[in-house]
PDB file of C-alpha atoms in Angstrom:
ATOM      1  CA  MET C   1       0.139  -0.066  -0.004  1.00 61.00           C
ATOM      2  CA  PHE C   2       1.411   3.669  -0.990  1.00 74.00           C
ATOM      3  CA  GLY C   3       4.462   1.722  -2.154  1.00 73.00           C
ATOM      4  CA  GLY C   4       5.470   1.271   1.568  1.00 82.00           C
ATOM      5  CA  MET C   5       5.155   4.884   2.493  1.00 89.00           C
ATOM      6  CA  THR C   6       3.034   3.954   5.746  1.00 90.00           C
ATOM      7  CA  ASP C   7       3.783   3.873   9.220  1.00 92.00           C
ATOM      8  CA  THR C   8       4.475   0.417   9.255  1.00 95.00           C
ATOM      9  CA  GLY C   9       6.886   0.637   6.531  1.00 95.00           C
ATOM     10  CA  LYS C  10       8.841   3.450   8.127  1.00 96.00           C
ATOM     11  CA  ILE C  11       9.131   1.329  11.252  1.00 97.00           C
ATOM     12  CA  ILE C  12      10.431  -1.346   9.146  1.00 98.00           C
ATOM     13  CA  ARG C  13      12.664   0.941   7.631  1.00 98.00           C
ATOM     14  CA  ASP C  14      14.245   2.107  10.695  1.00 98.00           C
ATOM     15  CA  GLY C  15      14.650  -0.924  11.922  1.00 98.00           C
ATOM     16  CA  TRP C  16      16.814  -1.470   9.153  1.00 98.00           C
ATOM     17  CA  VAL C  17      18.616   1.743   9.600  1.00 98.00           C
ATOM     18  CA  PHE C  18      19.138   0.572  13.306  1.00 99.00           C
ATOM     19  CA  GLY C  19      20.267  -3.116  12.384  1.00 98.00           C
ATOM     20  CA  HIS C  20      17.365  -4.297  14.515  1.00 99.00           C
ATOM     21  CA  ILE C  21      16.191  -6.225  11.370  1.00 99.00           C
ATOM     22  CA  PRO C  22      18.208  -7.437   8.416  1.00 98.00           C
ATOM     23  CA  GLU C  23      17.317  -5.498   5.307  1.00 97.00           C
ATOM     24  CA  SER C  24      16.069  -8.865   3.733  1.00 97.00           C
ATOM     25  CA  GLU C  25      13.448  -8.620   6.540  1.00 97.00           C
ATOM     26  CA  THR C  26      10.174  -7.355   5.283  1.00 95.00           C
ATOM     27  CA  CYS C  27       7.852  -8.527   8.152  1.00 96.00           C
ATOM     28  CA  GLU C  28       5.516  -9.986   6.023  1.00 95.00           C
ATOM     29  CA  GLY C  29       3.235 -12.111   7.858  1.00 97.00           C
ATOM     30  CA  TRP C  30       4.256 -10.675  11.395  1.00 97.00           C
ATOM     31  CA  MET C  31       1.745 -10.419  14.108  1.00 97.00           C
ATOM     32  CA  VAL C  32       0.811  -6.930  15.404  1.00 96.00           C
ATOM     33  CA  GLN C  33       2.834  -7.658  18.699  1.00 98.00           C
ATOM     34  CA  GLY C  34       6.216  -8.113  16.636  1.00 98.00           C
ATOM     35  CA  ILE C  35       5.563  -4.863  14.861  1.00 98.00           C
ATOM     36  CA  GLN C  36       4.966  -3.639  18.006  1.00 98.00           C
ATOM     37  CA  THR C  37       8.389  -4.514  19.687  1.00 98.00           C
ATOM     38  CA  LEU C  38      10.293  -3.568  16.448  1.00 99.00           C
ATOM     39  CA  TRP C  39       8.306  -0.008  17.079  1.00 98.00           C
ATOM     40  CA  ASP C  40       9.640   0.010  20.614  1.00 99.00           C
ATOM     41  CA  LYS C  41      13.058  -0.806  19.831  1.00 99.00           C
ATOM     42  CA  VAL C  42      13.349   1.767  16.801  1.00 99.00           C
ATOM     43  CA  ASN C  43      11.544   4.246  19.014  1.00 99.00           C
ATOM     44  CA  GLN C  44      14.457   3.806  21.770  1.00 99.00           C
ATOM     45  CA  SER C  45      16.771   3.977  19.101  1.00 99.00           C
ATOM     46  CA  TRP C  46      15.690   7.453  17.983  1.00 99.00           C
ATOM     47  CA  VAL C  47      15.540   8.293  21.858  1.00 99.00           C
ATOM     48  CA  ASP C  48      19.038   7.550  22.122  1.00 99.00           C
ATOM     49  CA  VAL C  49      20.216   9.903  19.027  1.00 99.00           C
ATOM     50  CA  GLY C  50      17.316  12.835  19.947  1.00 98.00           C
ATOM     51  CA  PHE C  51      15.052  11.845  17.116  1.00 98.00           C
ATOM     52  CA  ARG C  52      17.688  13.552  14.885  1.00 98.00           C
ATOM     53  CA  VAL C  53      19.275  12.044  11.679  1.00 98.00           C
ATOM     54  CA  ASP C  54      22.179  14.566  12.259  1.00 98.00           C
ATOM     55  CA  ASN C  55      23.104  12.342  15.481  1.00 98.00           C
ATOM     56  CA  LEU C  56      23.179   9.303  13.472  1.00 98.00           C
ATOM     57  CA  SER C  57      26.410   7.416  13.089  1.00 98.00           C
ATOM     58  CA  PRO C  58      28.398   7.921   9.851  1.00 98.00           C
ATOM     59  CA  GLU C  59      27.283   4.514   8.854  1.00 98.00           C
ATOM     60  CA  GLN C  60      23.440   4.574  10.428  1.00 98.00           C
ATOM     61  CA  ARG C  61      23.343   7.794   8.463  1.00 98.00           C
ATOM     62  CA  GLU C  62      24.429   6.340   4.947  1.00 98.00           C
ATOM     63  CA  ARG C  63      22.002   3.512   5.461  1.00 98.00           C
ATOM     64  CA  PHE C  64      19.211   5.946   6.540  1.00 98.00           C
ATOM     65  CA  ASP C  65      19.959   7.991   3.291  1.00 98.00           C
ATOM     66  CA  ARG C  66      20.516   5.089   1.018  1.00 98.00           C
ATOM     67  CA  ILE C  67      17.091   3.147   2.295  1.00 97.00           C
ATOM     68  CA  GLN C  68      15.007   6.516   2.331  1.00 96.00           C
ATOM     69  CA  ALA C  69      16.097   7.065  -1.353  1.00 96.00           C
ATOM     70  CA  GLU C  70      15.611   3.732  -2.355  1.00 95.00           C
ATOM     71  CA  ALA C  71      11.877   3.651  -0.558  1.00 94.00           C
ATOM     72  CA  VAL C  72      10.836   6.835  -2.553  1.00 94.00           C
ATOM     73  CA  GLU C  73      12.135   5.516  -5.754  1.00 94.00           C
ATOM     74  CA  ARG C  74      10.120   2.275  -4.989  1.00 92.00           C
ATOM     75  CA  ALA C  75       7.287   3.931  -3.766  1.00 92.00           C
ATOM     76  CA  LYS C  76       6.792   6.456  -6.876  1.00 91.00           C
ATOM     77  CA  LYS C  77       7.265   3.511  -9.160  1.00 92.00           C
ATOM     78  CA  ALA C  78       4.367   1.970  -7.302  1.00 90.00           C
ATOM     79  CA  GLY C  79       2.037   5.033  -7.791  1.00 89.00           C
ATOM     80  CA  TRP C  80       2.658   7.008  -4.606  1.00 88.00           C
ATOM     81  CA  ASP C  81       2.263  10.564  -5.140  1.00 85.00           C
ATOM     82  CA  PRO C  82       3.871  12.300  -2.277  1.00 81.00           C
ATOM     83  CA  GLU C  83       2.093  15.933  -3.586  1.00 81.00           C
ATOM     84  CA  ARG C  84      -1.105  14.297  -3.576  1.00 75.00           C
ATOM     85  CA  ASP C  85      -0.803  12.854  -0.061  1.00 63.00           C
ATOM     86  CA  ILE C  86       0.259  16.255   1.400  1.00 61.00           C
ATOM     87  CA  GLU C  87      -2.638  17.928  -0.149  1.00 61.00           C
ATOM     88  CA  GLU C  88      -4.961  15.338   1.138  1.00 60.00           C
ATOM     89  CA  ASP C  89      -3.678  16.278   4.339  1.00 55.00           C
ATOM     90  CA  GLU C  90      -4.076  19.826   4.086  1.00 58.00           C
ATOM     91  CA  PRO C  91      -6.961  21.289   5.727  1.00 60.00           C
ATOM     92  CA  GLY C  92      -9.567  22.909   3.515  1.00 55.00           C
ATOM     93  CA  GLU C  93     -11.899  25.666   3.605  1.00 51.00           C
ATOM     94  CA  LEU C  94     -13.891  25.633   6.979  1.00 48.00           C
ATOM     95  CA  ASP C  95     -17.780  25.500   6.362  1.00 47.00           C
ATOM     96  CA  VAL C  96     -19.369  27.981   8.888  1.00 48.00           C
ATOM     97  CA  ALA C  97     -22.669  27.799   9.175  1.00 50.00           C
ATOM     98  CA  ASP C  98     -24.729  30.939  10.006  1.00 47.00           C
ATOM     99  CA  SER C  99     -25.482  30.968  13.441  1.00 46.00           C
ATOM    100  CA  ASP C 100     -28.406  33.331  13.960  1.00 46.00           C
TER     101      ASP C 100
END
């Protein structure tokens, strides 16, 4: 779905970056508890670097940049349109009813 540009996809990609799972692991068939455990590990890894990409080790930064670039390319080939997704997230004009 969305070429992997989902919350679960991000957890998996970050799991690869931090070495919690091998890059060959797609987590296909995993139970919710397994994804939750991976998220807990990934979240702690981000806590450890202050949630800043700039604080990643050089090896992690290289992996992060490569994995993200490959993911974006794959997602676009699968039909993901980041501009469309941003537009869908933007609030539209509010319908304000008269309150006479």
